[in-house]
Coordinates of C-alpha atoms in Angstrom, one line a residue:
M1 CA 9.9 5.7 -16.5
A2 CA 5.4 5.7 -16.6
G3 CA 2.8 5.3 -15.5
A4 CA 0.6 2.3 -16.0
L5 CA -2.3 4.4 -17.8
P6 CA -0.4 8.1 -19.5
T7 CA -0.5 10.4 -17.4
K8 CA -2.7 12.8 -18.5
L9 CA -6.1 12.1 -20.2
P10 CA -9.1 14.1 -22.1
G11 CA -10.8 15.7 -19.7
C12 CA -9.9 14.5 -16.2
G13 CA -7.6 16.3 -14.0
R14 CA -5.7 15.1 -11.4
Q15 CA -8.0 14.9 -7.9
S16 CA -7.8 16.3 -4.9
A17 CA -10.4 14.3 -2.7
S18 CA -10.5 12.0 -2.8
R19 CA -9.3 8.6 -5.4
N20 CA -12.4 8.5 -6.9
G21 CA -13.5 11.6 -8.1
F22 CA -15.4 12.7 -5.2
S23 CA -14.9 14.4 -1.7
R24 CA -15.2 11.7 1.1
A25 CA -15.2 12.6 4.4
T26 CA -12.2 10.0 6.1
G27 CA -11.6 9.2 10.2
I28 CA -7.7 8.6 10.9
Q29 CA -5.7 9.7 8.7
G30 CA -3.3 7.9 7.8
M31 CA -0.3 10.4 7.2
D32 CA 0.2 13.2 5.5
R33 CA 1.3 14.5 1.4
E34 CA 4.6 15.5 2.2
A35 CA 5.7 12.4 5.5
A36 CA 4.2 9.9 2.6
V37 CA 6.3 11.5 -0.6
D38 CA 9.4 11.4 2.2
R39 CA 8.4 8.1 3.1
V40 CA 8.1 6.3 -0.3
E41 CA 11.8 8.3 -0.1
A42 CA 13.7 6.2 2.4
L43 CA 12.0 3.1 1.3
L44 CA 13.4 3.9 -2.2
D45 CA 17.1 5.1 0.0
T46 CA 16.7 1.5 1.9
V47 CA 16.2 -1.1 -1.4
I48 CA 19.4 0.9 -2.7
D49 CA 21.5 0.9 0.1
E50 CA 20.9 -2.4 1.4
E51 CA 20.2 -6.2 0.8
M52 CA 17.3 -7.7 0.1
P53 CA 15.0 -10.8 0.3
V54 CA 15.1 -11.3 -3.0
P55 CA 16.0 -8.9 -5.8
V56 CA 14.5 -6.3 -6.3
R57 CA 13.7 -4.6 -9.5
E58 CA 11.2 -2.2 -9.9
V59 CA 9.8 0.1 -7.5
W60 CA 6.0 1.1 -7.8
A61 CA 4.0 4.4 -5.7
Y62 CA 0.7 3.7 -7.1
G63 CA -3.3 4.6 -5.3
D64 CA -3.0 7.9 -3.3
V65 CA -0.1 8.9 -3.4
A66 CA 0.0 8.8 -7.2
L67 CA -3.4 10.8 -6.7
G68 CA -2.8 13.8 -5.2
L69 CA -4.7 12.6 -2.5
D70 CA -3.4 15.0 1.0
P71 CA -4.0 14.0 3.2
V72 CA -3.1 9.8 2.2
D73 CA -5.0 7.5 3.9
R74 CA -2.7 4.3 3.2
L75 CA 0.8 4.4 0.8
D76 CA 0.6 1.8 -1.6
V77 CA 4.4 0.5 -3.3
Y78 CA 4.3 -2.4 -5.6
L79 CA 7.5 -4.4 -5.5
T80 CA 8.9 -6.4 -8.6
K81 CA 10.9 -9.3 -7.4
D82 CA 13.0 -11.6 -9.0
V83 CA 13.3 -14.7 -8.4
L84 CA 16.1 -16.7 -6.3
L85 CA 16.7 -19.7 -9.1
R86 CA 19.0 -21.5 -8.7
G87 CA 19.1 -19.7 -5.3
D88 CA 22.5 -18.7 -3.3
D89 CA 23.3 -21.3 -0.4
A90 CA 21.0 -23.5 -0.9
D91 CA 23.9 -25.6 0.9
R92 CA 23.1 -23.3 4.7
A93 CA 18.9 -24.2 4.0
D94 CA 18.3 -26.7 6.8
E95 CA 21.5 -25.2 9.4
F96 CA 17.9 -22.1 9.1
E97 CA 15.3 -24.9 9.1
R98 CA 17.3 -25.8 12.2
E99 CA 17.5 -23.1 13.8
Y100 CA 14.8 -20.7 13.3
G101 CA 12.0 -23.5 11.6
V102 CA 11.3 -22.3 8.4
A103 CA 11.9 -23.8 5.2
G104 CA 13.7 -21.9 2.2
V105 CA 16.7 -20.1 3.3
G106 CA 19.7 -20.0 0.5
K107 CA 16.9 -21.3 -2.0
T108 CA 14.2 -18.7 -2.5
V109 CA 15.5 -15.7 0.1
R110 CA 19.0 -14.7 0.4
A111 CA 20.9 -16.2 3.2
S112 CA 23.3 -13.6 3.9
W113 CA 20.2 -11.3 4.2
A114 CA 19.0 -13.2 7.0
D115 CA 22.1 -13.7 8.1
A116 CA 22.2 -9.8 8.6
H117 CA 18.5 -9.9 9.9
P118 CA 17.4 -12.9 11.4
E119 CA 15.0 -10.7 13.3
H120 CA 13.2 -9.8 9.5
V121 CA 12.8 -13.5 8.5
R122 CA 9.5 -14.8 8.0
A123 CA 7.3 -17.4 6.8
N124 CA 4.4 -18.6 4.6
D125 CA 2.1 -21.0 6.3
S126 CA 2.9 -24.1 5.9
G127 CA 6.8 -22.3 7.4
H128 CA 8.8 -22.0 3.3
V129 CA 9.9 -18.3 4.1
A130 CA 7.4 -16.0 1.9
P131 CA 9.8 -13.4 0.0
E132 CA 6.6 -10.5 0.7
R133 CA 6.3 -11.5 4.8
C134 CA 10.2 -10.7 4.5
L135 CA 10.5 -7.9 2.5
G136 CA 7.8 -5.7 4.0
A137 CA 9.1 -6.9 7.8
H138 CA 12.3 -5.9 6.2
L139 CA 10.8 -2.5 4.7
V140 CA 7.8 -0.7 7.1
G141 CA 6.7 -0.8 10.3
D142 CA 4.2 -3.2 11.6
D143 CA 1.5 0.1 12.5
E144 CA 2.0 2.2 9.8
P145 CA -0.5 3.5 7.2
I146 CA 0.9 1.1 4.0
H147 CA 0.2 -1.3 1.5
L148 CA 3.2 -3.6 -0.3
E149 CA 2.1 -5.6 -3.5
V150 CA 5.2 -7.9 -3.8
C151 CA 4.8 -10.2 -7.5
N152 CA 7.3 -11.5 -10.2
A153 CA 5.7 -9.7 -12.5
G154 CA 5.6 -6.1 -13.2
F155 CA 3.8 -3.3 -12.2
E156 CA 1.7 -3.0 -15.2
D157 CA 1.4 -6.6 -16.2
N158 CA -0.1 -7.5 -12.9
V159 CA -2.3 -4.5 -12.9
T160 CA -4.0 -6.8 -16.3
Q161 CA -3.3 -10.2 -15.6
R162 CA -5.9 -9.2 -11.5
L163 CA -8.4 -7.8 -13.2
E164 CA -9.6 -10.1 -16.5
G165 CA -8.9 -12.5 -13.3
A166 CA -11.1 -10.4 -11.0
L167 CA -14.1 -10.1 -13.7
A168 CA -14.4 -13.9 -14.1
T169 CA -14.8 -14.0 -10.6
E170 CA -16.3 -11.1 -9.3
T171 CA -13.3 -11.4 -6.8
Y172 CA -13.6 -7.5 -7.2
E173 CA -12.2 -6.4 -4.4
H174 CA -8.5 -8.3 -6.4
V175 CA -8.5 -5.5 -8.2
L176 CA -5.1 -3.5 -8.3
D177 CA -5.3 0.3 -8.2
P178 CA -3.5 0.8 -11.8
R179 CA -2.3 4.7 -11.4
G180 CA 0.6 4.2 -9.8
V181 CA 3.8 5.3 -11.3
C182 CA 7.7 3.6 -11.5
V183 CA 10.2 5.7 -9.0
Y184 CA 12.6 2.9 -9.6
A185 CA 14.0 0.5 -12.2
D186 CA 16.5 -1.8 -13.2
G187 CA 19.2 0.1 -10.4
R188 CA 18.3 3.1 -11.6
R189 CA 16.1 5.5 -9.8
G190 CA 13.5 7.7 -11.5
T191 CA 14.5 10.9 -10.3
D192 CA 12.0 13.5 -12.8
A193 CA 9.3 11.2 -11.5
M194 CA 9.7 11.5 -7.7
A195 CA 10.1 14.8 -7.9
K196 CA 6.4 14.6 -10.1
L197 CA 4.8 12.9 -7.4
R198 CA 6.6 14.9 -4.6
A199 CA 5.1 18.3 -6.2
G200 CA 1.6 16.3 -7.9
E201 CA 2.0 16.7 -11.3
L202 CA 0.4 13.4 -12.5
V203 CA -3.4 12.6 -13.9
F204 CA -4.7 10.4 -14.1
P205 CA -8.5 9.5 -14.6
T206 CA -10.9 7.6 -12.1
L207 CA -10.1 4.1 -10.6
A208 CA -14.0 2.9 -12.2
E209 CA -12.6 5.3 -15.5
A210 CA -9.5 4.1 -15.9
L211 CA -10.1 0.1 -15.5
E212 CA -13.4 1.0 -18.1
M213 CA -9.6 1.7 -19.9
L214 CA -8.2 -1.4 -19.5
G215 CA -11.5 -3.7 -20.9
A216 CA -13.7 -3.4 -17.9
D217 CA -17.6 -2.0 -18.1
E218 CA -19.0 0.5 -16.6
A219 CA -20.6 -1.6 -14.3
D220 CA -17.8 -3.6 -14.0
A221 CA -15.5 -0.5 -13.3
E222 CA -17.6 0.9 -10.1
L223 CA -18.5 -2.7 -8.6
A224 CA -15.3 -3.4 -8.8
A225 CA -13.6 0.5 -8.0
D226 CA -16.3 1.1 -4.8
A227 CA -14.6 -2.3 -3.4
V228 CA -11.2 -1.7 -3.8
D229 CA -11.9 2.0 -1.6
A230 CA -13.5 -0.6 1.2
R231 CA -11.0 -3.3 1.4
R232 CA -8.4 -0.1 1.8
D233 CA -10.0 1.4 4.6
R234 CA -10.7 -1.8 5.9
A235 CA -7.2 -1.9 6.0
T236 CA -4.6 -1.1 9.4
G237 CA -1.8 -1.1 10.3
A238 CA 0.9 -2.3 7.4
T239 CA -0.1 -4.8 5.4
V240 CA 1.6 -7.2 2.7
R241 CA 0.4 -8.6 -0.3
G242 CA 2.5 -11.7 -2.4
D243 CA 1.6 -12.0 -6.2
V244 CA 3.2 -15.0 -8.2
V245 CA 3.0 -14.7 -12.1

C-alpha cells in the first residue's frame, strides 16, 4: 500500500516543521500527533465494523498527519467509495422522501444504513441524498478539525485529475495534496502502513516539489502549494468534499 508519491526521495528528509518545508508559527492547534493517528485508527474501525451509507473501498491519510507533523493542525482523510449502481432497495426511495424530505435513499445510499442512522442522512442543495455528506456525518464530529475527501476514483487518480484541472483553470486551491499513505484497501487494513504512520517514518518532499514531480512547473507548483496552505488555514471544524470522476 504505497503512497501517491515515493515515500523516500533523494535529498528529501521527513518534514517535521511545517507542511511546506519551513517553520510556521500556528495559532490554535488541531490535535497532537498521537491523538491524530488514534483518530485515523478509530475512523478505520468504524469503516470496517459498521455499515456505511455506501461501500468504502480505500482509506488514505494524507497531508499533515502523513508528514509526521506534531501537532496536526487538520487531519486529512481520503475515502474511495463505490457507487450503488442499482441501489439496494430502490423501491423505498419514495418512502424515505416522504418521511425525511430527502430523495434517492435506497438508490444512492443504502436504505438499511438510513434505517439505522436517520440522524446522519444528509442531502445536497437540490434535496438529493449526498453520499459524501452522509459519510461525513457518520464518521466525523461537527467540531473535529478533520477534512474528508470522498470520491469514486482512487486517491492517486484523483490527485492527478485535480492537479490537471487546477492548472488549466488556475484554481490552485482545488489541488489535492498527493503526499498520502493508504491505510485500508479492499477490505484489508494496512497494518504496516499504520505502523509507519504512527512512527512518523514516511518521507515526502515539500508540497511544491511533489506537485512538480506530477507535472506542474515550478511557479505553478509554488502558487498551488500556497493556495492549498491558505485554504487549510481558513478551515474550521469538520469539512467534507465530494467528487465524482
